[in-house]
CSV table of C-alpha atoms and ligand atoms in Angstrom, one decimal:
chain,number,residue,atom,x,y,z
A,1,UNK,CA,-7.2,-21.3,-26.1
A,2,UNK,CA,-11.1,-22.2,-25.4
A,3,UNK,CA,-11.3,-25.1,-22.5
A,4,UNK,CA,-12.7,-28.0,-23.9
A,5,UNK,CA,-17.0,-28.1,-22.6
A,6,UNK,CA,-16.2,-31.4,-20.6
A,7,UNK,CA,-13.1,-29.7,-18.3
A,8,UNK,CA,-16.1,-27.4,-17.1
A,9,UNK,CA,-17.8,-30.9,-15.8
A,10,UNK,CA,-14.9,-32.8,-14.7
A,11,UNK,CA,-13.7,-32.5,-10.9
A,12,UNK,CA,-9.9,-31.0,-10.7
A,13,UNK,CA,-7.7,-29.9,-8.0
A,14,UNK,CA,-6.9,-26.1,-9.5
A,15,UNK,CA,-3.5,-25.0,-7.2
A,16,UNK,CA,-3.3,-21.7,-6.6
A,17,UNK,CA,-0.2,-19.9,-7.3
A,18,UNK,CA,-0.4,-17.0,-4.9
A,19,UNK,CA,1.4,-19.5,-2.5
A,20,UNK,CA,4.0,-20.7,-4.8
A,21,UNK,CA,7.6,-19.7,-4.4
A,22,UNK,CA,7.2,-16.8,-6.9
A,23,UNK,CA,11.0,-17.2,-7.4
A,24,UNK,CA,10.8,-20.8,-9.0
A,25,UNK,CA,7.4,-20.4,-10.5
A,26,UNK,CA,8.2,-22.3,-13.4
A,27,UNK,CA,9.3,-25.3,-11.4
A,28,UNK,CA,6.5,-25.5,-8.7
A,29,UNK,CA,3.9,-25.6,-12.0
A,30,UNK,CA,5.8,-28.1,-12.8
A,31,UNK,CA,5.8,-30.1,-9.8
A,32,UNK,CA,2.3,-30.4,-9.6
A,33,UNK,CA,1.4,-31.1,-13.2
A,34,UNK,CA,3.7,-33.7,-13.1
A,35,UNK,CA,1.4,-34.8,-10.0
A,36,UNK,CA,-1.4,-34.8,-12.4
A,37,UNK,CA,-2.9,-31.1,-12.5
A,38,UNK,CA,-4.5,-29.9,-15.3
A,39,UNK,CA,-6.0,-26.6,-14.4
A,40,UNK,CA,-3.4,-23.5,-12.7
A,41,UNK,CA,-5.8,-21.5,-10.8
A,42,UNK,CA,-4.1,-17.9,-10.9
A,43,UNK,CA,-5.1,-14.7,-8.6
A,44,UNK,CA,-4.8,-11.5,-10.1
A,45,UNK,CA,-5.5,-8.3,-7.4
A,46,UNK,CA,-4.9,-4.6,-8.0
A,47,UNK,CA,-5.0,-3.1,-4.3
A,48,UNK,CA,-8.8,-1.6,-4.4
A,49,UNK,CA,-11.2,-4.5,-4.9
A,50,UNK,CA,-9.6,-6.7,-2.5
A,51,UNK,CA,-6.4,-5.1,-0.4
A,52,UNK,CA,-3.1,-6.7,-1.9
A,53,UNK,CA,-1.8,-6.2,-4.9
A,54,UNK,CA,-0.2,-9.6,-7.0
A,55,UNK,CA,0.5,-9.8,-10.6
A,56,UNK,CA,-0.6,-8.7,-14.3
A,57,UNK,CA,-0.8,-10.3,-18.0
A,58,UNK,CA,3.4,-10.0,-17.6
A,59,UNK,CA,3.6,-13.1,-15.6
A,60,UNK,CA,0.8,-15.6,-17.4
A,61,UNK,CA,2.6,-14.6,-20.3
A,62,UNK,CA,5.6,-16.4,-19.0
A,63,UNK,CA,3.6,-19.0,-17.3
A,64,UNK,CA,0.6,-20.1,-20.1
A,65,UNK,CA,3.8,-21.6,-22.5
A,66,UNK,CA,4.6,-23.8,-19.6
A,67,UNK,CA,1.6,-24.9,-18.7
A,68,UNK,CA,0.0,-25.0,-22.2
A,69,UNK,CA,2.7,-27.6,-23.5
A,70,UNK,CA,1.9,-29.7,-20.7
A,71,UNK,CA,-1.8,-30.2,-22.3
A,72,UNK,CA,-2.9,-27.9,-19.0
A,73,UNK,CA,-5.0,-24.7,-18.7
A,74,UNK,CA,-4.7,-21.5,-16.6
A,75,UNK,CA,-7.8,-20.1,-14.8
A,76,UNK,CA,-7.5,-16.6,-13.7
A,77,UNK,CA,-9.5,-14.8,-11.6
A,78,UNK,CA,-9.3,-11.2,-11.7
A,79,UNK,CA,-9.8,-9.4,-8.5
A,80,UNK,CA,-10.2,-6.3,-10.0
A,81,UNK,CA,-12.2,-3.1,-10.0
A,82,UNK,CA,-13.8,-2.9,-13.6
A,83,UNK,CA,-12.1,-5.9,-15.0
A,84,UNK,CA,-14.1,-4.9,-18.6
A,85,UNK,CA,-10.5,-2.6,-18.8
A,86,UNK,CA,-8.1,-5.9,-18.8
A,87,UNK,CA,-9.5,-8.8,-20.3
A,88,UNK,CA,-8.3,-8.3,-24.0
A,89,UNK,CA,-4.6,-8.3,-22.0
A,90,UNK,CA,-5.4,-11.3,-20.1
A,91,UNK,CA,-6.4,-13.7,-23.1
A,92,UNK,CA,-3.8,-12.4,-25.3
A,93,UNK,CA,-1.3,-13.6,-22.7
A,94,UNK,CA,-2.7,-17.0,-22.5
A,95,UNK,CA,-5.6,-16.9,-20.0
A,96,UNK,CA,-7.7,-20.3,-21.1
A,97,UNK,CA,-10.8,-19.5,-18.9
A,98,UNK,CA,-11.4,-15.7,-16.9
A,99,UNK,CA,-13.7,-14.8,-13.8
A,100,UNK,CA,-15.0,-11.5,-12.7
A,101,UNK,CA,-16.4,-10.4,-9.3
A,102,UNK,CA,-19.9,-10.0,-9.9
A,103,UNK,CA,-19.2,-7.2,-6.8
A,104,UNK,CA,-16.7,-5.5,-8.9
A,105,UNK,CA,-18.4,-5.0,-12.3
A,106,UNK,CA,-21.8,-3.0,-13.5
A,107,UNK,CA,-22.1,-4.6,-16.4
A,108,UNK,CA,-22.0,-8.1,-16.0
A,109,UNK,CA,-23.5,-9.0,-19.1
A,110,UNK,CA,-21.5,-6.8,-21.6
A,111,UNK,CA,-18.5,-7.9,-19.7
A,112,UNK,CA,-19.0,-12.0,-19.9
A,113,UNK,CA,-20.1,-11.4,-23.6
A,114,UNK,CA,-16.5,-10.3,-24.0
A,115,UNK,CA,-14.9,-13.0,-22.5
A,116,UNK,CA,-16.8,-15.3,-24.5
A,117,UNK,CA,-16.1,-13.3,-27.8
A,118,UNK,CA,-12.6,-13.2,-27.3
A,119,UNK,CA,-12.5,-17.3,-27.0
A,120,UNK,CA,-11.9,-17.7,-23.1
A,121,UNK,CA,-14.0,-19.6,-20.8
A,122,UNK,CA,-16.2,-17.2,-18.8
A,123,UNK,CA,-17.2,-17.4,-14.9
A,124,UNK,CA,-18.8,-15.0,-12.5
A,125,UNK,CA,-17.1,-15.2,-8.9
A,126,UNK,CA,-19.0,-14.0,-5.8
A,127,UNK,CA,-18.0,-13.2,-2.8
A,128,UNK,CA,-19.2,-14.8,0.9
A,129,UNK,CA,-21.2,-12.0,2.0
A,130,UNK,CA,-23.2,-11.7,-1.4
A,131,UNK,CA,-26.4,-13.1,-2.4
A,132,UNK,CA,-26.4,-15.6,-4.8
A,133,UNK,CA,-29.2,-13.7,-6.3
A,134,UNK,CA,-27.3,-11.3,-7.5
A,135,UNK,CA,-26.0,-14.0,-10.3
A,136,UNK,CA,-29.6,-15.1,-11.7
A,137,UNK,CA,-29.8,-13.2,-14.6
A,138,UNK,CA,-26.1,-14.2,-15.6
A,139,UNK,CA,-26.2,-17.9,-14.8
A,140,UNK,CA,-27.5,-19.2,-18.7
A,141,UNK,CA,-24.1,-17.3,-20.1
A,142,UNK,CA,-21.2,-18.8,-17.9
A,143,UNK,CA,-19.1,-21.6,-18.3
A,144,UNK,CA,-18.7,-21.6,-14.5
A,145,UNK,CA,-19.5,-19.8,-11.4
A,146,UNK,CA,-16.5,-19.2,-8.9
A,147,UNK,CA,-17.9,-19.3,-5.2
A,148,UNK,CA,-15.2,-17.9,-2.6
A,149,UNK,CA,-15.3,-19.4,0.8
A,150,UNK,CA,-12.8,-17.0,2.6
A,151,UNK,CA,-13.0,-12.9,1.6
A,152,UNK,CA,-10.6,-12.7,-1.2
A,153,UNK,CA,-7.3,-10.7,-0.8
A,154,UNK,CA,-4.7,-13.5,0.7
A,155,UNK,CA,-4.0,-17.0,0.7
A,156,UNK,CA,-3.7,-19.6,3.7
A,157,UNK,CA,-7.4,-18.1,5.3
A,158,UNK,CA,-9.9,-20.4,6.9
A,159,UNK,CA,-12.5,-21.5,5.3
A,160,UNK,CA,-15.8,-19.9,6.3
A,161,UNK,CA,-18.3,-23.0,7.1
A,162,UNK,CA,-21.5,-21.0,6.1
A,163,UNK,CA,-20.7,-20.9,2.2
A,164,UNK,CA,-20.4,-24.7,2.4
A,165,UNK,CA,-24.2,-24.6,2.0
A,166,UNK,CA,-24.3,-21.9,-0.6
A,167,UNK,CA,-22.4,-24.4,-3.0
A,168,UNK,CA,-25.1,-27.0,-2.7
A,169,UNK,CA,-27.5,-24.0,-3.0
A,170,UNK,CA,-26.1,-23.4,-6.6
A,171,UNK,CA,-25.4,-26.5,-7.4
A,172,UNK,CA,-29.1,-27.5,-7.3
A,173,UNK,CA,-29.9,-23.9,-9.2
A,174,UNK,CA,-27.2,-24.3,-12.1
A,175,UNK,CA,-28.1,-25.7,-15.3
A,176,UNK,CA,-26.1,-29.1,-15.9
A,177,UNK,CA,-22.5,-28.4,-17.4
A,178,UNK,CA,-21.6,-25.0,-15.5
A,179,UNK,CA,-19.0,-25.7,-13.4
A,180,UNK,CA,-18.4,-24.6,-9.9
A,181,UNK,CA,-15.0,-23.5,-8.7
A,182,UNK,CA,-14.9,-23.1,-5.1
A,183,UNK,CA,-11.9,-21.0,-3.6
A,184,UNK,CA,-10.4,-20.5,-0.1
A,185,UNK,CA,-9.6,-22.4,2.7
A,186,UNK,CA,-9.7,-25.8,1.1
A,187,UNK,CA,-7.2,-28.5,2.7
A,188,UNK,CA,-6.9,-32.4,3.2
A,189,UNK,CA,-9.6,-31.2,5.8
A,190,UNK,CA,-12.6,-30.3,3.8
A,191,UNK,CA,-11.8,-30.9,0.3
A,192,UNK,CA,-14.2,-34.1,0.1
A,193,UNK,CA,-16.9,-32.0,1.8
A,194,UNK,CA,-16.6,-29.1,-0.3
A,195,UNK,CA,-16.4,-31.4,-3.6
A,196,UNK,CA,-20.2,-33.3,-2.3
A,197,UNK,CA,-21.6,-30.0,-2.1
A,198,UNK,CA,-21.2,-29.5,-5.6
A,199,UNK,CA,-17.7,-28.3,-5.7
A,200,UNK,CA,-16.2,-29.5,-8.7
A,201,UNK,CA,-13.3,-27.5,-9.6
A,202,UNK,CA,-11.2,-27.5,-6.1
A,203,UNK,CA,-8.8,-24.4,-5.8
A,204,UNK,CA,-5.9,-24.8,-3.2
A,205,UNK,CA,-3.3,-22.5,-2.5
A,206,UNK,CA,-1.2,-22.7,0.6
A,207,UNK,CA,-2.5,-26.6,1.2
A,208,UNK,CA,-0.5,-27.7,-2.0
A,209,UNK,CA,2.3,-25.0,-2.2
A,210,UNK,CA,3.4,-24.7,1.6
A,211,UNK,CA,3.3,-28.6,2.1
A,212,UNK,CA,7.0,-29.8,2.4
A,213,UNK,CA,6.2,-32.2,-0.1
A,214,UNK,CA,4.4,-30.0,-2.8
A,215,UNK,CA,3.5,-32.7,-5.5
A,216,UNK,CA,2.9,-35.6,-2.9
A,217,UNK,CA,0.0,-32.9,-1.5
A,218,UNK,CA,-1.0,-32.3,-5.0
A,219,UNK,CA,-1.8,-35.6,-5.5
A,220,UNK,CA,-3.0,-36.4,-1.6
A,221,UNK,CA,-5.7,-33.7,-2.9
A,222,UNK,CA,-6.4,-35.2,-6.0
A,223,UNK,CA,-7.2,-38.8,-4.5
A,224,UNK,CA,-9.7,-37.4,-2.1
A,225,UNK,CA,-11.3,-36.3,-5.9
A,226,UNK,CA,-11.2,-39.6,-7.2
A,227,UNK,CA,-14.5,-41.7,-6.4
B,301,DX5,C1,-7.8,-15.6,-2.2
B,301,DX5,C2,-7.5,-16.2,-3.6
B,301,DX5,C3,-7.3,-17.6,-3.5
B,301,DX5,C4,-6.1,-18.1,-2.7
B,301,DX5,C5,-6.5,-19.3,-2.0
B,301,DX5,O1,-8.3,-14.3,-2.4
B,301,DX5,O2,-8.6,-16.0,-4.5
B,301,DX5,O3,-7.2,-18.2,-4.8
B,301,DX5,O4,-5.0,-18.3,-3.4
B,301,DX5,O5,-5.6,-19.7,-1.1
B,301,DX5,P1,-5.8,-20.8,0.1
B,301,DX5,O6,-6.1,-22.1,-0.6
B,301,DX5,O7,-4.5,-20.8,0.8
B,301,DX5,O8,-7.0,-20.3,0.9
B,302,ZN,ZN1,-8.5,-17.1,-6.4
């Protein structure tokens, strides 16, 4: 389902499942959509681009139903070694909007051209060691960039203080529209920070999903948002 151009300018708190209860997925979606939530921020790794290994088109096949009849939309990033090889997969099982490491793909611009032929929302992540030059040529044919502030691979890391200034770097860079999603390491801490750089869609894993009140923290986060 293509995203609608204004979710790409709005500011949204985007959990990130990788810290959910994996055994009552369907519930903890739940719990924070019901908290307000629109976008399900999903982490997809296959054990050679980053070192852990999560899940495949199986599970957001399960997972895009629930979240699409909720009016909500999934946003996967794919931490994957030539992610050219899965996107067809990935859409077809409900993925509204898909990034690819800029790191972990030749052929940036064959590659977003097919995410945006096959109807999906398409964003170029980047690691924190990586120039943000290495995005310039790309930037006119994304819906959003993805900027991570930890090294990707696992959830509950700290965010790195350094990329804070890279976000306002882009933000000033990006033509008006393309959204920035900034992921790891956000908490009740930062997320205000992180969202005045430039920040505007918010991913947070362990902050909202190993809370002991998961939607209450969903909708802590949101607040902080709200201006
Ligand atoms: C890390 C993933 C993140 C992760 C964030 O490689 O890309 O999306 O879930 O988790 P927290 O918010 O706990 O840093
Ligand atoms: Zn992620």
């Amino acid at each position: 389902m293509a995203m609608p151009a204004e979710m790409y300018r709005g500011t949204h708190l985007l959990p990130s499942i990788l810290s959910a209860d994996f055994a009552r997925l369907g519930e903890e979606i739940g719990l924070v959509m019901d908290a307000g939530v629109k976008i399900i921020h999903v982490d997809i790794m296959d054990g050679r681009f980053v070192p852990n290994i999560t899940i495949g088109p199986v599970v957001v096949e399960k997972i895009a139903p629930l979240v699409h009849a909720r009016g909500g939309f999934l946003s996967v990033h794919l931490m994957v070694e030539q992610p050219e090889r899965f996107l067809e997969d990935f859409v077809r099982a409900g993925a509204d909007a898909l990034s690819i490491h800029v790191e972990a793909c030749i052929h940036l611009h064959r590659t977003l051209s097919a995410i945006k032929e096959l109807g999906a929302g398409a964003g170029v992540a980047i690691n924190p060691g990586t120039d943000l030059c290495w995005l310039g040529e790309a930037l006119h044919m994304v819906d959003f960039v993805l900027v991570m502030t930890v090294n990707p691979g696992f959830g509950g890391q700290k965010f790195i203080p350094e990329t804070l200034d890279k976000v306002r770097r882009l933000r000033q860079s990006l033509p008006s529209g393309v959204g920035i999603e900034v992921d790891g390491g956000i908490n009740r801490d930062n997320i205000r920070q992180v969202a005045s750089a430039g920040g505007n869609w918010l991913v947070a894993g362990s902050a909202v999903f190993h809370a002991a009140d998961v939607a209450g923290e969903a909708r802590y986060l949101q607040t902080q948002l709200a201006d």
